PDB file of C-alpha atoms in Angstrom:
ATOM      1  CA  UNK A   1     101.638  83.228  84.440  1.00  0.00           C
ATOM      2  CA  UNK A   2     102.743  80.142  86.505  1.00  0.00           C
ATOM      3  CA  UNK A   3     102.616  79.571  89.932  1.00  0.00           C
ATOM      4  CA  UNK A   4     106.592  79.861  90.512  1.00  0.00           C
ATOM      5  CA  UNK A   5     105.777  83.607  88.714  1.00  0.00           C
ATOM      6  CA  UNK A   6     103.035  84.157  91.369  1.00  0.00           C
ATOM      7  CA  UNK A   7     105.379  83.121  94.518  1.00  0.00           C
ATOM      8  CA  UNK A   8     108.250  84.921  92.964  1.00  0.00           C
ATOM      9  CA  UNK A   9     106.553  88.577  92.673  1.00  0.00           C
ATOM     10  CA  UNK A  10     104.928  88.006  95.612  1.00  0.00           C
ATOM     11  CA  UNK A  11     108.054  87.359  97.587  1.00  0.00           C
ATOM     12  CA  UNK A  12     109.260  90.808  95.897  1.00  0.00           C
ATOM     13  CA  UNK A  13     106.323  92.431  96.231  1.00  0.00           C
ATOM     14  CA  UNK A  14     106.534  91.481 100.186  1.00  0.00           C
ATOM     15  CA  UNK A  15     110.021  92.560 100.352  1.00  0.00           C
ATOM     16  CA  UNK A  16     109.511  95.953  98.430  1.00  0.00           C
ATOM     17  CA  UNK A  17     106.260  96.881 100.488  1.00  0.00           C
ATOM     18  CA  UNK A  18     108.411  95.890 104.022  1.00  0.00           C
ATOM     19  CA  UNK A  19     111.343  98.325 102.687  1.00  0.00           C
ATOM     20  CA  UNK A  20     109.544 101.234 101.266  1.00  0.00           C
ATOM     21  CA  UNK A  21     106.978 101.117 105.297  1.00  0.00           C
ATOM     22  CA  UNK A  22     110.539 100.952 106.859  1.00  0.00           C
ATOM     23  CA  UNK A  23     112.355 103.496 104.890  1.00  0.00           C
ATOM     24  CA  UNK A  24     109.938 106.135 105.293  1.00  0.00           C
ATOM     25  CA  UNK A  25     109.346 105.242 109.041  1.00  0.00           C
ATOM     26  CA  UNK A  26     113.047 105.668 109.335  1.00  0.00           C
ATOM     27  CA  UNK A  27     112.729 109.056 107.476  1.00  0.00           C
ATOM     28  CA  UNK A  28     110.395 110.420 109.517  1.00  0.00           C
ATOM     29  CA  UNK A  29     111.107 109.248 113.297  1.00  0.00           C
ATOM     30  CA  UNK A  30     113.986 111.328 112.161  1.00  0.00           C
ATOM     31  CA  UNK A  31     112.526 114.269 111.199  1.00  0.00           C
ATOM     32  CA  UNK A  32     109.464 114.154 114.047  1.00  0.00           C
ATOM     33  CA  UNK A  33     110.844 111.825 116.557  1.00  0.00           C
ATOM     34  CA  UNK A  34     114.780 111.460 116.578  1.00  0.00           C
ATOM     35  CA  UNK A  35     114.610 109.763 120.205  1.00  0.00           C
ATOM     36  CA  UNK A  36     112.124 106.988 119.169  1.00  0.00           C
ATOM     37  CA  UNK A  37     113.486 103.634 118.408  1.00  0.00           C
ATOM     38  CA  UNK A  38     111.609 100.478 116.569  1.00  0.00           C
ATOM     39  CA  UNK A  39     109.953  97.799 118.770  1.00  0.00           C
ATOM     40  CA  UNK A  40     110.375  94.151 117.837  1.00  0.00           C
ATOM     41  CA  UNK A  41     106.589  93.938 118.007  1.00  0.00           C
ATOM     42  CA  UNK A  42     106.322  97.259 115.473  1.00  0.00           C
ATOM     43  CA  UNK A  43     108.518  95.248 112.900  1.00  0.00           C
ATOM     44  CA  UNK A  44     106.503  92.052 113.324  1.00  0.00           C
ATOM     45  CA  UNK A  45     103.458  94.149 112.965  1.00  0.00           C
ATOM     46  CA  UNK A  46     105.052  95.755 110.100  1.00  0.00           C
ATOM     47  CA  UNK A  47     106.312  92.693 108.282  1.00  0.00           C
ATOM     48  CA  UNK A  48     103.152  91.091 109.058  1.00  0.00           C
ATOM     49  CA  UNK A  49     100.682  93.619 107.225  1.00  0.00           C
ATOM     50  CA  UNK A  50     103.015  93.911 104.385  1.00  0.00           C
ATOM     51  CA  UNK A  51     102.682  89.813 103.707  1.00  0.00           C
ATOM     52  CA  UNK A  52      99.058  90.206 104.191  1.00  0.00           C
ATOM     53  CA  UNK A  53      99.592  93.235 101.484  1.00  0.00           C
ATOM     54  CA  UNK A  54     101.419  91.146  99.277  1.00  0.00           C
ATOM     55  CA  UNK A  55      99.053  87.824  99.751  1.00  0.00           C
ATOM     56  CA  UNK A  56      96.511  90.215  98.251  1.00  0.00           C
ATOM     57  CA  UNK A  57      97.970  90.014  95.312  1.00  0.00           C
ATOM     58  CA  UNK A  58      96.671  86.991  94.286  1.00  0.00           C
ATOM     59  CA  UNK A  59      93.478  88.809  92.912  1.00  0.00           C
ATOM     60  CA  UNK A  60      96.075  89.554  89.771  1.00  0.00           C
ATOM     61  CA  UNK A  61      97.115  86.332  89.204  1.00  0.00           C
ATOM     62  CA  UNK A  62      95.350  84.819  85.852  1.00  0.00           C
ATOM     63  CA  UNK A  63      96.727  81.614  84.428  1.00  0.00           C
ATOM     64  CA  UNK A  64      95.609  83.407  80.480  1.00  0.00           C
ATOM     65  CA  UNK A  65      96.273  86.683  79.256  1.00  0.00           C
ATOM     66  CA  UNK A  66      93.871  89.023  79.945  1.00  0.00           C
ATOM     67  CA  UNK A  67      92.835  92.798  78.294  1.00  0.00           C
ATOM     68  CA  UNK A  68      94.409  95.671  79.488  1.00  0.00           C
ATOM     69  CA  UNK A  69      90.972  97.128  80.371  1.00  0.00           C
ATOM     70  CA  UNK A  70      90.520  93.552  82.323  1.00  0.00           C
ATOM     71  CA  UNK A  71      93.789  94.198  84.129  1.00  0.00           C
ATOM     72  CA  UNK A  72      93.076  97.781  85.047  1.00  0.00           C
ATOM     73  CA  UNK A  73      90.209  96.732  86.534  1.00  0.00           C
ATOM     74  CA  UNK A  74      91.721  93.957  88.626  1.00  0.00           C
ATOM     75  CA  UNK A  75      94.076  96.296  89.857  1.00  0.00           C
ATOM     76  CA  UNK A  76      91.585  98.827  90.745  1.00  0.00           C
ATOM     77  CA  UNK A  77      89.480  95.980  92.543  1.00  0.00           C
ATOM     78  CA  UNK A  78      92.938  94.768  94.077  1.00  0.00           C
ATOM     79  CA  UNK A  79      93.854  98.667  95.284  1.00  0.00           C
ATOM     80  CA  UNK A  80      89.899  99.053  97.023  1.00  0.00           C
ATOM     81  CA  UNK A  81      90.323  95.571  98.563  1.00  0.00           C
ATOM     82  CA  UNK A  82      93.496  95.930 100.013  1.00  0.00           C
ATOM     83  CA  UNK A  83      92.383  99.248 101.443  1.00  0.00           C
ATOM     84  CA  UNK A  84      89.187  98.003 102.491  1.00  0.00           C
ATOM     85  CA  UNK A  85      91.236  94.908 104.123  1.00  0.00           C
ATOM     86  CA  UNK A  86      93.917  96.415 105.830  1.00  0.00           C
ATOM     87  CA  UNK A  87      91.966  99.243 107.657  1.00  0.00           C
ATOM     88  CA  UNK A  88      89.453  96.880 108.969  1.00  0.00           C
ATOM     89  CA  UNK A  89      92.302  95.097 110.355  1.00  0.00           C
ATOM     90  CA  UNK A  90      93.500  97.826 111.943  1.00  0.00           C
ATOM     91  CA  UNK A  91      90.629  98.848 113.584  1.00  0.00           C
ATOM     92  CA  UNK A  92      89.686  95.173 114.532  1.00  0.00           C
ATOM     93  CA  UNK A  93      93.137  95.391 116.240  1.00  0.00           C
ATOM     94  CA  UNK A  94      92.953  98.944 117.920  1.00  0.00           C
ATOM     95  CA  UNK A  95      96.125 100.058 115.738  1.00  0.00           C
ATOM     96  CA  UNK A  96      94.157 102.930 114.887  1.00  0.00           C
ATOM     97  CA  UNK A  97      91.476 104.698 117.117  1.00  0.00           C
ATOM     98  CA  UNK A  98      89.976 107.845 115.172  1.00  0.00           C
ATOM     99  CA  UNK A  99      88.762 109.204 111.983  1.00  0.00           C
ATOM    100  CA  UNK A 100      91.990 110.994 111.247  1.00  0.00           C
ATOM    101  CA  UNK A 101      94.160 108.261 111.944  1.00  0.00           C
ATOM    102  CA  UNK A 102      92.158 105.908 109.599  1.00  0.00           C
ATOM    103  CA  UNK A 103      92.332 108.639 106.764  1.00  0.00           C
ATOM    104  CA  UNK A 104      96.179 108.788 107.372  1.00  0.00           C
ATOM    105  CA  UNK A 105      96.370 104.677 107.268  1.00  0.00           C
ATOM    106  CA  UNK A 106      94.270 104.807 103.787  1.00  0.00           C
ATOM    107  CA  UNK A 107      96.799 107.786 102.737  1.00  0.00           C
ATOM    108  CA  UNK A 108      99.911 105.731 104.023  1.00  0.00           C
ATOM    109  CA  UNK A 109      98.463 102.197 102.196  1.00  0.00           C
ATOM    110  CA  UNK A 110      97.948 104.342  98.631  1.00  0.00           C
ATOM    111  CA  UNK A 111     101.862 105.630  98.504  1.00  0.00           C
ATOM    112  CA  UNK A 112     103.591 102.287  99.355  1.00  0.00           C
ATOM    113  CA  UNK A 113     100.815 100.671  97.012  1.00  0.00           C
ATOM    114  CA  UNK A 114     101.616 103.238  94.384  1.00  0.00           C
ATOM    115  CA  UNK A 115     105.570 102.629  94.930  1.00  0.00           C
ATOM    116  CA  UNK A 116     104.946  99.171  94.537  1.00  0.00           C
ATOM    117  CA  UNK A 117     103.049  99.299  91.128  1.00  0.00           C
ATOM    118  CA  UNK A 118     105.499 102.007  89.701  1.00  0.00           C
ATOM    119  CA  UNK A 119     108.362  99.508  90.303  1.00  0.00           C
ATOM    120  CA  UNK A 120     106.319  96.540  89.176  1.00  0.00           C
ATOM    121  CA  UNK A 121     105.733  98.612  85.734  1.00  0.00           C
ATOM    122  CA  UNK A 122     109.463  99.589  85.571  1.00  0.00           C
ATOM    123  CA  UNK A 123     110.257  95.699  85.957  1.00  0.00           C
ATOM    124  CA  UNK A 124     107.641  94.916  83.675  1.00  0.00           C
ATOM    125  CA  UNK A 125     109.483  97.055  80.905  1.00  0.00           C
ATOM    126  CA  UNK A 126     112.514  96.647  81.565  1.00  0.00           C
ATOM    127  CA  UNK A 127     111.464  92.637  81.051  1.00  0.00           C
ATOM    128  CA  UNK A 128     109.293  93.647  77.674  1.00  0.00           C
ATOM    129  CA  UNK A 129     112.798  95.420  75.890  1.00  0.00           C
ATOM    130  CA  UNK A 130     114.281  92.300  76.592  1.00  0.00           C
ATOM    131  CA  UNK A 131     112.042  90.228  75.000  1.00  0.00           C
ATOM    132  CA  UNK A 132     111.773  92.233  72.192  1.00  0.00           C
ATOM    133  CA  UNK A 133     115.652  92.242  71.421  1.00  0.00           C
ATOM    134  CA  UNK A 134     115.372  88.660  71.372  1.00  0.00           C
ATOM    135  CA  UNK A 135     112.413  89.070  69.013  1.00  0.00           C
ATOM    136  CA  UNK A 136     114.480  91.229  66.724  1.00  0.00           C
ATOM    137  CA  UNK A 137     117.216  88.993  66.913  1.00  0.00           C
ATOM    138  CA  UNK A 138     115.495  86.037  66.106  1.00  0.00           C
ATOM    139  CA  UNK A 139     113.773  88.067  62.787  1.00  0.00           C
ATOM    140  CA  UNK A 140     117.215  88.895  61.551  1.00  0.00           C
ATOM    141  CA  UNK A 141     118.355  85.022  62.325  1.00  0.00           C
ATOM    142  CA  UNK A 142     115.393  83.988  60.002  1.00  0.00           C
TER     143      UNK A 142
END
């Protein structure tokens, strides 16, 4: 993967993590909260953690192909670290102050995580069909 790849799911992965927290903040202050209303410092905050989320990904960049097995692993690795990475900075902060509102943070960093990598995989085959029409193509060419 080059380094143009890197920025470029990065940048998507930033934008689709930002969206998803926002979207189902939205969804919710309307459900539990109708009168509440979003701070400039809450989306700064927001946006903020999500680039920190998306920095993280650098822990799947490899400039060679790698296993599967190897891959699952790195995302497993990159799933505990950016759990591990975002509560402590949380708690370093004072965004969360008990037990319960850790657990929730953890709960809240595994769906947008999990929205992330199912539209990352989507991309990804959407991106592999392509490639192999071209490959089919090109057979019937030669």
């Amino acid at each position: 993967m080059k380094y143009s790849e890197l920025i470029k799911e990065m940048v998507r992965d930033f934008l689709t993590i930002f969206g998803s927290i926002i979207i189902i903040i939205t969804i919710l202050r309307q459900i539990y909260a109708p009168d509440a209303n979003f701070e400039l410092k809450t989306i700064f905050t927001i946006m903020t953690f999500s680039f920190l989320g998306a920095l993280t990904g650098i822990i799947l960049y490899t400039p060679h192909a790698i296993s599967e097995n190897k891959m699952r692993l790195r995302v497993i690795f990159h799933f505990l670290f950016l759990e591990a990475f975002l509560i402590s900075l949380s708690v370093i902060l004072n965004l969360v102050y008990n037990t319960f509102d850790i657990l929730l943070l953890a709960l809240e960093i595994a769906a947008v995580y999990a929205i992330v990598r199912l539209l990352s995989y989507k991309s990804d085959k959407k991106e592999a069909q392509k490639i192999n029409e071209r490959l089919k193509t090109f057979k019937k060419e030669v």
